[in-house]
């Protein structure tokens, strides 16, 4: 079986997001990383390959993005992916990205496709579902565990108040959330050295248009300062809750 | 860079350097950045959550973390590929050392293993020794220690009493003696031990397995800081050391010890840089959170001053460290091209830059002490609480001025080594100095004026160089061979030489940033304040030296030094505020 992990290239989660005068994202000084959910998916894919060496043939990562995103792809190769595919296009919206990934998957026949539940930049949460629909594959959402038992795929997914185990035939798309792996795997020195020699296949994009366009961005309102109330003065708290905020 | 004649150690005092020939951190390649990220990821995932347990002296935990870093390949960064390592460039080794340097006691244990624990065998061992030890040290299977200091032999390392006597059949040596302040002593599997064979006047080096009969490891010392690092005494009672474990040649030990110390010093420069950046990030995060008088304390000018000055000195140290690291890489390449073994080429190249290694050790350790001191102050009362990382950082910093050769020894080394190299004819230090001294009244003093920014800074740095040369000449003339006994004056000159190297490295870096990016922006502010400070510091050191000299032309020298330390004023408040504002905005050290 061949596993494909779809990865997004996102600003490091500690980045302070700023916009230019033209309401474009100001990329100055941003450190780009693998989307955290995708990184956990990659970690789990590699664990599955390690524990099922005869069954899992390879782990590949796919990414739709320009050449400037290659350091992030090489990081995935350093972590342990065997190969990578980059669709040479700006990722315009979720529909566009899903269409590009569909083309990659159709051409290369992957059995297990892992997508992070969302990307930490735009948080759309739609690529995985769209991709499964385009491919005509079953999709499982809110996946927090994947295991292989007697060559069958058993997936754990989160449901309200608990979790359920489902089995799914290959090929399928799993939309992965936290819990799939404990911690992302750290790129080892050997992996970093080997990443130089691993292939990144660059393919031209499918001819599709984006369906949505960002008109503008707005920063969230500044957080109001926290008001501290003297513990010896509970009347003040009651007064605020009752008369000012009218919450009680 | 390949086409330029390499700068010799200390030659910066008499030679101009083009920014194009200098390496700057802005030029790291993708792989170097990834290696640094791996080190950082490892610290965040494995080390930072366990700092308190480490500081309680949990040796098993320290061993486990060291082994984990070995599993990731981090212990093999400096080791050649044929011995199980990754044969990385010196710049990359220093970048890894910098990143790990932010890990308090773990950093000390890791660096002791990877540096002084492994590299003596890597650089001076024969093929058999490298295969038996280095291949396992590169993965962490064996952990190493370096045993030089004795109760009666600290800075005067060659006076050690540990003794080795060859057996009659020549199959082994019988080792007796005592070592102290041995980092990783509590768990190291293998030790490089320095001892005198029979009645030799000079040291030899041996590889000793800790599990050999007669090796007794003492309990861990109770220390002011780096409490997680195991520091012990080790006793050797009739220990049989196989003859094949003599490292290098008989009598080569002192040379091995010194070469390894040069390497240790320069890597310490990288370690303290990482520790400094961590202390700055901790400080600005606290300053951005902590409110007093209705506003974050980061908004106060006094705090901005501290934050900016911490950044300026750290940036300057970084500029110097990577400048010399690349010079070392170039020299290694040259030696290898001439047919030298890679291990020997590496240690010879590092040892060549002994002046810069001593500068970086002293400047870096004092920079970190300044930074952690101000960092505690930014934290206010909380800085004194063990709840905060900076309390640990403050205590852990202090040792850096003591180990790898005290700063007092290293200050003397800066001047002494530069003079020795010049006397060997490597560059015309004395000729230049005599030329200046012969015409003190006619010295070409740079006076500033309407020059562009970089020409002006470079002019002031040239003035500092002229000051150093004048003093070297005056001190040598006044004391001749007895100059070595005038340690106060040597310290003054050493301080000036250090300021020159660091200021020049910073200027070269900022100029190169400008040529690469079009506008050096905030980095100009850093250089502006740095050079302004350096000129004042050099003036003070130079006048201290001149007033203390037994020289006939004291008045003339005072005037020359005063003229050479005139510099245009800088609005340092505005510069520091801009630097601090960037730090405050980024909420971490990102320069």
Tab-separated table of N, CA and C in Angstrom, chain B residues 23 61 78 111 132 162 292 305 345 390 418 430 437 471 479 538:
chain	number	residue	atom	x	y	z
B	23	UNK	N	31.687	35.564	6.180
B	23	UNK	CA	30.418	34.839	6.255
B	23	UNK	C	29.550	35.472	7.332
B	61	UNK	N	18.539	10.400	34.086
B	61	UNK	CA	17.779	11.223	33.134
B	61	UNK	C	18.740	11.921	32.172
B	78	UNK	N	29.919	16.763	14.485
B	78	UNK	CA	31.324	17.156	14.289
B	78	UNK	C	32.213	15.986	13.873
B	111	UNK	N	27.901	19.223	25.237
B	111	UNK	CA	29.093	19.785	24.614
B	111	UNK	C	30.358	19.111	25.145
B	132	UNK	N	37.326	2.055	17.532
B	132	UNK	CA	36.858	1.502	18.803
B	132	UNK	C	36.036	2.504	19.612
B	162	UNK	N	49.545	13.297	37.899
B	162	UNK	CA	49.088	11.969	37.505
B	162	UNK	C	50.169	11.314	36.641
B	292	UNK	N	2.764	47.326	35.006
B	292	UNK	CA	2.887	48.171	36.185
B	292	UNK	C	2.493	49.581	35.770
B	305	UNK	N	16.033	50.231	27.114
B	305	UNK	CA	17.490	50.376	27.105
B	305	UNK	C	18.143	49.022	27.379
B	345	UNK	N	43.444	18.265	9.946
B	345	UNK	CA	43.190	19.570	9.318
B	345	UNK	C	42.252	20.394	10.190
B	390	UNK	N	15.079	32.294	34.071
B	390	UNK	CA	16.213	33.215	34.097
B	390	UNK	C	17.019	33.072	35.384
B	418	UNK	N	48.908	36.796	19.576
B	418	UNK	CA	49.021	37.701	18.421
B	418	UNK	C	50.472	38.144	18.246
B	430	UNK	N	54.500	44.331	14.201
B	430	UNK	CA	55.470	45.219	14.829
B	430	UNK	C	55.944	46.312	13.874
B	437	UNK	N	54.497	54.487	15.889
B	437	UNK	CA	55.179	55.030	17.070
B	437	UNK	C	56.280	56.011	16.676
B	471	UNK	N	49.881	50.988	21.561
B	471	UNK	CA	50.057	50.449	22.909
B	471	UNK	C	50.943	49.222	22.905
B	479	UNK	N	58.681	47.253	28.471
B	479	UNK	CA	58.911	46.075	29.317
B	479	UNK	C	59.658	44.928	28.629
B	538	UNK	N	37.341	51.571	24.396
B	538	UNK	CA	38.739	51.510	23.968
B	538	UNK	C	39.515	52.693	24.547
